[in-house]
The first five atom37 places (N, CA, C, CB, O) and aatype in JSON, in Angstrom:
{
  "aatype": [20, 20, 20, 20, 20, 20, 20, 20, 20, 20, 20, 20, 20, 20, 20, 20, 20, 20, 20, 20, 20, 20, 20, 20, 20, 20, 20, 20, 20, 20, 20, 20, 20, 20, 20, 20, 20, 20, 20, 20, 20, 20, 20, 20, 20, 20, 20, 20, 20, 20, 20, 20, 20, 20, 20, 20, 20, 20, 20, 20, 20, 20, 20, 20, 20, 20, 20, 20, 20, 20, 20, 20, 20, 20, 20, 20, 20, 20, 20, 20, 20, 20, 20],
  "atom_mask": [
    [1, 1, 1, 1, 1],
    [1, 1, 1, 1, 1],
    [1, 1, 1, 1, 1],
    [1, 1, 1, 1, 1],
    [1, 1, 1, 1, 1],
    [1, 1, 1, 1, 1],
    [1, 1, 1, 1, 1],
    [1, 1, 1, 1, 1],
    [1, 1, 1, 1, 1],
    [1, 1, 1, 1, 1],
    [1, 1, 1, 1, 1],
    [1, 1, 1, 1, 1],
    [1, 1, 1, 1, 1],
    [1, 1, 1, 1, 1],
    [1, 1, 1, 1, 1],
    [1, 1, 1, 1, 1],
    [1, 1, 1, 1, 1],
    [1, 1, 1, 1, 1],
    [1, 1, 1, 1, 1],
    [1, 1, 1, 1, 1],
    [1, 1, 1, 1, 1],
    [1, 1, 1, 1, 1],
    [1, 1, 1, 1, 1],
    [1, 1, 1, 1, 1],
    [1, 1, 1, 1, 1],
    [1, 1, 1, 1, 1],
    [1, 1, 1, 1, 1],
    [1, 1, 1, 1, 1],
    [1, 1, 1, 1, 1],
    [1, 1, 1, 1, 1],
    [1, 1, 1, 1, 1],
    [1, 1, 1, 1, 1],
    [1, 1, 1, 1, 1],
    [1, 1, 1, 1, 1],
    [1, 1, 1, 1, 1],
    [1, 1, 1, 1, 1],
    [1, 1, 1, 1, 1],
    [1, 1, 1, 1, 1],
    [1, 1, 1, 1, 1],
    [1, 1, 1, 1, 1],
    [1, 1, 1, 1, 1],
    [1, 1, 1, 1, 1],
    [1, 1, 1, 1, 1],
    [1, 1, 1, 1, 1],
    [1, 1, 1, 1, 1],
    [1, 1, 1, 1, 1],
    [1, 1, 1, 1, 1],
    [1, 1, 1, 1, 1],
    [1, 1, 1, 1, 1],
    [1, 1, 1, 1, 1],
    [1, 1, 1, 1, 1],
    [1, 1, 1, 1, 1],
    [1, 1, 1, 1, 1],
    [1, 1, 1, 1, 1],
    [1, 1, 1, 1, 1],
    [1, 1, 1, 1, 1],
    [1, 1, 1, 1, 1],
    [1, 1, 1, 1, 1],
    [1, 1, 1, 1, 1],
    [1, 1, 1, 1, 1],
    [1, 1, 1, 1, 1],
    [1, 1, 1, 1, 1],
    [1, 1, 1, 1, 1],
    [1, 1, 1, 1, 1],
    [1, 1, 1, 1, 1],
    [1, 1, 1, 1, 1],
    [1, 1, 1, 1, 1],
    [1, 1, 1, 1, 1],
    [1, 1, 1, 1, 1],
    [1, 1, 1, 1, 1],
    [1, 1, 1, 1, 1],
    [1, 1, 1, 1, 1],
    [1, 1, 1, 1, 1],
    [1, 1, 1, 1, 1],
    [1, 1, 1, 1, 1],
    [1, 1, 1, 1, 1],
    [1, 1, 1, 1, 1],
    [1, 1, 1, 1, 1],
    [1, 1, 1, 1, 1],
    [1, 1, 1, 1, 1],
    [1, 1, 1, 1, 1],
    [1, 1, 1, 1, 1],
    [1, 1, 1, 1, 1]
  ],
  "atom_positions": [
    [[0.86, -1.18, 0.0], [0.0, 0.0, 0.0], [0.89, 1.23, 0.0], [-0.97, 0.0, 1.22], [1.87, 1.26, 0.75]],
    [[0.63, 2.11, -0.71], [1.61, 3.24, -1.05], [0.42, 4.84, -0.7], [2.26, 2.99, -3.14], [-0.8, 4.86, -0.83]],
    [[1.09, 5.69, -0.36], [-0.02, 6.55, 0.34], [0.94, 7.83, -0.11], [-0.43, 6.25, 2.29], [1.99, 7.43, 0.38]],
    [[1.2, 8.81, -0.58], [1.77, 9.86, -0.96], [0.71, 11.46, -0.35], [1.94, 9.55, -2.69], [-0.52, 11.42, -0.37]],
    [[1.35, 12.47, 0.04], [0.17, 13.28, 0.52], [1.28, 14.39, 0.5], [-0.77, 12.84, 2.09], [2.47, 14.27, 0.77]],
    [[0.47, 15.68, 0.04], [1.4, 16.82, 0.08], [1.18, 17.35, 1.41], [1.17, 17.92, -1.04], [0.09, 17.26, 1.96]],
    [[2.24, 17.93, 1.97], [1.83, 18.88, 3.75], [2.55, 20.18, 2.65], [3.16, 18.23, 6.06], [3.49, 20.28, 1.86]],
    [[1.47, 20.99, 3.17], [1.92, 22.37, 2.53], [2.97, 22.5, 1.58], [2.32, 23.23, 3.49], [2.46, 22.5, 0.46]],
    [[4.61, 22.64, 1.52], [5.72, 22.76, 0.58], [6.02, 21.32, 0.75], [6.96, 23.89, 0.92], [6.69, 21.08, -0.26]],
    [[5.94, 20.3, 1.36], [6.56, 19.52, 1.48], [5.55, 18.21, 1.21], [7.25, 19.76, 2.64], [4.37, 18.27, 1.55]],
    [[6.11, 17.04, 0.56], [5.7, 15.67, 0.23], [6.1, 14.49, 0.85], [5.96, 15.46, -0.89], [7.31, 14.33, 0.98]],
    [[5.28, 13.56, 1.28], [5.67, 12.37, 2.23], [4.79, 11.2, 1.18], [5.01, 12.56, 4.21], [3.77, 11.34, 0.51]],
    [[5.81, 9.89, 1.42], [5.39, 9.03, 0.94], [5.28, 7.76, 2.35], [6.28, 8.87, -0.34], [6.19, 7.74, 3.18]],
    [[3.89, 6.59, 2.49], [4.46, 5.71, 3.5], [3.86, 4.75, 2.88], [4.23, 5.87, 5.04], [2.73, 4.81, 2.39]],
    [[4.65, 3.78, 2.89], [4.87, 2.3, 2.04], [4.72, 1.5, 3.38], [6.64, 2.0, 1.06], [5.49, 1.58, 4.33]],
    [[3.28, 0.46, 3.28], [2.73, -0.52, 4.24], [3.12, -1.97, 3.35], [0.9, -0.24, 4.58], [2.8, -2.21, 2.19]],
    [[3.98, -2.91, 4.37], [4.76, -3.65, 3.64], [4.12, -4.42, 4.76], [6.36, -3.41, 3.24], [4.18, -4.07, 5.94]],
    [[3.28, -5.92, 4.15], [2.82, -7.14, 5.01], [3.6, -8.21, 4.69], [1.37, -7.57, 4.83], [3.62, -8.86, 3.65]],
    [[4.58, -8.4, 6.21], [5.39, -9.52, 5.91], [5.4, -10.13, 7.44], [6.96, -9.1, 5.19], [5.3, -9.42, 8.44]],
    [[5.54, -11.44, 7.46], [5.99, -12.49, 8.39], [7.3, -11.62, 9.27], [6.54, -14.03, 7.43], [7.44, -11.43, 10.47]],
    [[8.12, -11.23, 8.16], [9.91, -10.75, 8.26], [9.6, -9.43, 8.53], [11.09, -10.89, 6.71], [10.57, -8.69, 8.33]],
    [[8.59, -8.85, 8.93], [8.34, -7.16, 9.13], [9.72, -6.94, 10.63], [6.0, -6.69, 9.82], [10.75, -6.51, 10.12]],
    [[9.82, -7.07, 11.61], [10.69, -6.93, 12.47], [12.11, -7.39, 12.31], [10.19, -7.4, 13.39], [12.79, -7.27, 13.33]],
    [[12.65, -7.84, 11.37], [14.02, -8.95, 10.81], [14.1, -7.43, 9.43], [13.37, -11.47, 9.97], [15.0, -6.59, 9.39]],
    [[13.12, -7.48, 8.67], [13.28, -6.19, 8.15], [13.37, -4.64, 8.25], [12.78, -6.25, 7.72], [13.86, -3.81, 7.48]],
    [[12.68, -4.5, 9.58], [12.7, -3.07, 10.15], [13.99, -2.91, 10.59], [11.71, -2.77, 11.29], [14.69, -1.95, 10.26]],
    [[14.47, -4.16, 11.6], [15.88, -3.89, 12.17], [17.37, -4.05, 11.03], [16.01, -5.07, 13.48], [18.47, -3.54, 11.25]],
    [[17.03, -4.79, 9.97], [17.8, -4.12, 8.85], [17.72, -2.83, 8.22], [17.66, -4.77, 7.95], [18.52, -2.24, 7.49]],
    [[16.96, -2.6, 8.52], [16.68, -0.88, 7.9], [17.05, 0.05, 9.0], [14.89, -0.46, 7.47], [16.73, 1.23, 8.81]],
    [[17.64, -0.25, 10.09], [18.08, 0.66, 11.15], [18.81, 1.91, 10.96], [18.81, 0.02, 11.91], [18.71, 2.99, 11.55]],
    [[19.53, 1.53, 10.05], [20.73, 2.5, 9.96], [20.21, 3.58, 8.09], [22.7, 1.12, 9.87], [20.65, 4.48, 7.37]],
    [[19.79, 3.23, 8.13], [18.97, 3.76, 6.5], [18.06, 5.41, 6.79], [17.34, 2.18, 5.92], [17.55, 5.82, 7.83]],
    [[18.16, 6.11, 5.3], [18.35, 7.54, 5.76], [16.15, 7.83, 5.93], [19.58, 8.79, 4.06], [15.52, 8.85, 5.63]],
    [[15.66, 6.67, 6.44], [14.12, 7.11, 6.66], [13.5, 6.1, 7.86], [13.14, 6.91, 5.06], [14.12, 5.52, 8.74]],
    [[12.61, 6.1, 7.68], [11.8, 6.08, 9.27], [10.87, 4.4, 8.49], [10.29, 8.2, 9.81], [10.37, 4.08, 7.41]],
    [[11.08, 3.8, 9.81], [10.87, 2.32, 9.48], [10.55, 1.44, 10.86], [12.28, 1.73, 8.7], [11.33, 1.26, 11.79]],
    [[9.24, 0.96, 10.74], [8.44, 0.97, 11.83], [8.02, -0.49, 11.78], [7.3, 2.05, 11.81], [7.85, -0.95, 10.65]],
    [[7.82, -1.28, 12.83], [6.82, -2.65, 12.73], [5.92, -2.71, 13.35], [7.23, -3.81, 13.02], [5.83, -1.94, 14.31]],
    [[4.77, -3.74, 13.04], [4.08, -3.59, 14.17], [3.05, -4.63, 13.47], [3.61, -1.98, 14.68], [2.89, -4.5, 12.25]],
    [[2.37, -5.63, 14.13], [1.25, -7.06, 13.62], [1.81, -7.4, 12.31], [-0.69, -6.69, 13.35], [0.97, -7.34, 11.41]],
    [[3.16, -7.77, 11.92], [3.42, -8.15, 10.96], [3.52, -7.25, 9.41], [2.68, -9.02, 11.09], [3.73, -7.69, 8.28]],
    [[3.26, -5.66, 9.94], [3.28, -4.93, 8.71], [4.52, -3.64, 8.86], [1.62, -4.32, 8.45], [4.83, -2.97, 9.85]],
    [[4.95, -3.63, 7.71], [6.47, -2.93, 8.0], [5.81, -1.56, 7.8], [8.0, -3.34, 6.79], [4.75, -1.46, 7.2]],
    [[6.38, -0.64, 8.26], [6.09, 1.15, 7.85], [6.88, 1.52, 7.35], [5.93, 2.23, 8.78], [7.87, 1.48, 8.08]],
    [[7.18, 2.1, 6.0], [8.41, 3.02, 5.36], [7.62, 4.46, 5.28], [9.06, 2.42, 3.6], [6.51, 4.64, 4.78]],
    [[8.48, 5.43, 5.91], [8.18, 7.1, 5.86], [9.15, 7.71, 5.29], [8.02, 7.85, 7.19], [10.27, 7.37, 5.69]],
    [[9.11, 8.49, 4.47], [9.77, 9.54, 3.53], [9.25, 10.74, 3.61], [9.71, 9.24, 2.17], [8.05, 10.58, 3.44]],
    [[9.54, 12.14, 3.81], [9.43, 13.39, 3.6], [10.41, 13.87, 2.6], [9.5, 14.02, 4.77], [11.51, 13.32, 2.63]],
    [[10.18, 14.86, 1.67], [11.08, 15.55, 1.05], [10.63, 17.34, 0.99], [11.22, 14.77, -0.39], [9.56, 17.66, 1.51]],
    [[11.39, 18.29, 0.4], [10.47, 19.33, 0.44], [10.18, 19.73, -1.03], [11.0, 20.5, 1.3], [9.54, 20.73, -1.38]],
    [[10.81, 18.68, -1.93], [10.51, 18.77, -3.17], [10.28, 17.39, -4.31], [11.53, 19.59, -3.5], [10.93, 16.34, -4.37]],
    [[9.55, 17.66, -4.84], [9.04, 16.34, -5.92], [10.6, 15.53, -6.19], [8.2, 17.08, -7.82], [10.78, 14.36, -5.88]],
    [[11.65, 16.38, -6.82], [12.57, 15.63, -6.9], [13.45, 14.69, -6.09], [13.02, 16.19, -7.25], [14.33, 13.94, -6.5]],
    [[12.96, 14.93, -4.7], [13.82, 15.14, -3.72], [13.31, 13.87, -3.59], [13.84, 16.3, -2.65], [14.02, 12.91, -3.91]],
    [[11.77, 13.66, -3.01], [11.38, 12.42, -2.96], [11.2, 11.36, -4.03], [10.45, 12.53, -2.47], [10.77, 10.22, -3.85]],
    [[11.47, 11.72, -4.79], [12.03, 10.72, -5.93], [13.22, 10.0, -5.86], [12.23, 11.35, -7.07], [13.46, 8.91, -6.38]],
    [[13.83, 10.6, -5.27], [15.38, 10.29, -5.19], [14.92, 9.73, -3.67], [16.77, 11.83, -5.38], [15.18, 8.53, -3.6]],
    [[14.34, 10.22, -2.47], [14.44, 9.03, -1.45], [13.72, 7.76, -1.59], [14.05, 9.45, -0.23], [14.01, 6.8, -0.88]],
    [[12.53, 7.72, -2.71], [12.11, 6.51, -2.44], [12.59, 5.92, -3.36], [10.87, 6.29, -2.28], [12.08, 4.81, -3.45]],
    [[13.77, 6.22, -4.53], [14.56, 4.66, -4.68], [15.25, 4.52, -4.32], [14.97, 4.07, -5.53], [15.82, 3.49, -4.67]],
    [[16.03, 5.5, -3.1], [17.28, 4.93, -1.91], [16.46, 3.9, -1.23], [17.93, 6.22, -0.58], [17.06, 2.83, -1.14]],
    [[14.9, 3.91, -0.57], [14.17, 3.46, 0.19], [13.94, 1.93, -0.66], [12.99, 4.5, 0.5], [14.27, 0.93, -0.03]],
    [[13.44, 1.78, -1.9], [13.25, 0.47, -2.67], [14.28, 0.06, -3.07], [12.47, 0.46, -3.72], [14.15, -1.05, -3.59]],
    [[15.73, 0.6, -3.06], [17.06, -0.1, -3.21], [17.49, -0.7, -1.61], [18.29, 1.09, -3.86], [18.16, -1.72, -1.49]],
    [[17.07, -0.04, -0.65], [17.28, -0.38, 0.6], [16.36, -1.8, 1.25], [16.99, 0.93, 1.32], [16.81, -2.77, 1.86]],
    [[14.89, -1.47, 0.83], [13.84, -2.82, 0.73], [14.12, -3.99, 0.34], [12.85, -2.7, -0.07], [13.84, -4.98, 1.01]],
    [[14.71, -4.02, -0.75], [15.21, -5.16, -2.12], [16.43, -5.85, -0.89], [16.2, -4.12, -4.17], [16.38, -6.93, -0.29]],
    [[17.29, -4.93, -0.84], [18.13, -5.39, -0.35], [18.43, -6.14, 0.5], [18.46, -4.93, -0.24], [19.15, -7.14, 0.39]],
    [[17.7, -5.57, 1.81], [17.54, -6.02, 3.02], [16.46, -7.44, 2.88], [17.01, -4.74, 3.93], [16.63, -8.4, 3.63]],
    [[15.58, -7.43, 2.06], [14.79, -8.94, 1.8], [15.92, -9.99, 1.28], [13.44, -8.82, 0.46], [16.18, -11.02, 1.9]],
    [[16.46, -9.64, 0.25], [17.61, -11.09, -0.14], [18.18, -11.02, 0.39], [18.39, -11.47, -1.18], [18.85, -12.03, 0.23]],
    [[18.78, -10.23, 1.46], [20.42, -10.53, 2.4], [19.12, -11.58, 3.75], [21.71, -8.12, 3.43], [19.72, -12.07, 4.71]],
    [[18.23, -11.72, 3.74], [17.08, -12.03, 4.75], [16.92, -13.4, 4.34], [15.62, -11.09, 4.66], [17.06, -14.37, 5.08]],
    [[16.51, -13.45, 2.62], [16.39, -14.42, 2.25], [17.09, -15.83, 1.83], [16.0, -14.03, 1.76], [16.79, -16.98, 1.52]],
    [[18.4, -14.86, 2.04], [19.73, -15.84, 1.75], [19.98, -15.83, 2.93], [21.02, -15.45, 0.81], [21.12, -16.29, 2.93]],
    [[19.68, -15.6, 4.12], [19.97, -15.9, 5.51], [19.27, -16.96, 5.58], [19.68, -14.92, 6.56], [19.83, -17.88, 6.17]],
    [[17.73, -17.28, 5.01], [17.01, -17.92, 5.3], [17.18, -19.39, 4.6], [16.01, -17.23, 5.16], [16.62, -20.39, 5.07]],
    [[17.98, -19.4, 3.48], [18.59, -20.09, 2.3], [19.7, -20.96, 3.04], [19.24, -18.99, 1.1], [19.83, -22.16, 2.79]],
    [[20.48, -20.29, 3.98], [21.59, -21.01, 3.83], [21.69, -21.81, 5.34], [22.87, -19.99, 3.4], [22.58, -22.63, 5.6]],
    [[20.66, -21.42, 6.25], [19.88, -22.33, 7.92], [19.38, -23.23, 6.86], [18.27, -21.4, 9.3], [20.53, -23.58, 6.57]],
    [[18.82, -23.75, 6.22], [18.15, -25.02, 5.41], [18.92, -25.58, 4.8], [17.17, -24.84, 4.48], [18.51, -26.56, 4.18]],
    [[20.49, -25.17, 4.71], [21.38, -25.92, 4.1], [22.16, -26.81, 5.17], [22.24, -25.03, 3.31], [22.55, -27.96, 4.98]],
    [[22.3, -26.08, 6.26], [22.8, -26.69, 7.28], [22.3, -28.14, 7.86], [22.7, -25.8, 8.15], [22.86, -28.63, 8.85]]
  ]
}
């Protein structure tokens, strides 16, 4: 679920992500430049920018950061079943 909303000069985007891995994914996203929340299994991604471009550019730091953090998760999860 993707939710975009202008606040006066400024634009926020928050991406509702339903996963099992919502807390294994939030705490990979710790150190990442936006706001990342869990809670009943659904992840929160928050973005503000104060310009269209701006948030363009954070939410594919934010979906390069998502991607990421799922296969480094999933190859965690890959390689306990090898054992």
């Amino acid at each position: 679920l993707l939710l975009m909303t202008l606040k006066s000069n400024s634009r926020a985007i928050t991406v509702h992500i339903f996963s099992n891995l919502s807390d294994s994914l939030r705490d990979s996203l710790a150190t990442e430049p936006f706001d990342a929340k869990s809670s009943d299994n659904i992840l929160t991604c928050s973005i503000i920018a104060n310009a269209t471009v701006d948030i363009r550019a954070r939410w594919n730091t934010m979906m390069r950061s998502l991607i990421g953090s799922e296969e480094a998760l999933m190859s965690g999860n890959q390689l306990g079943r090898e054992e």
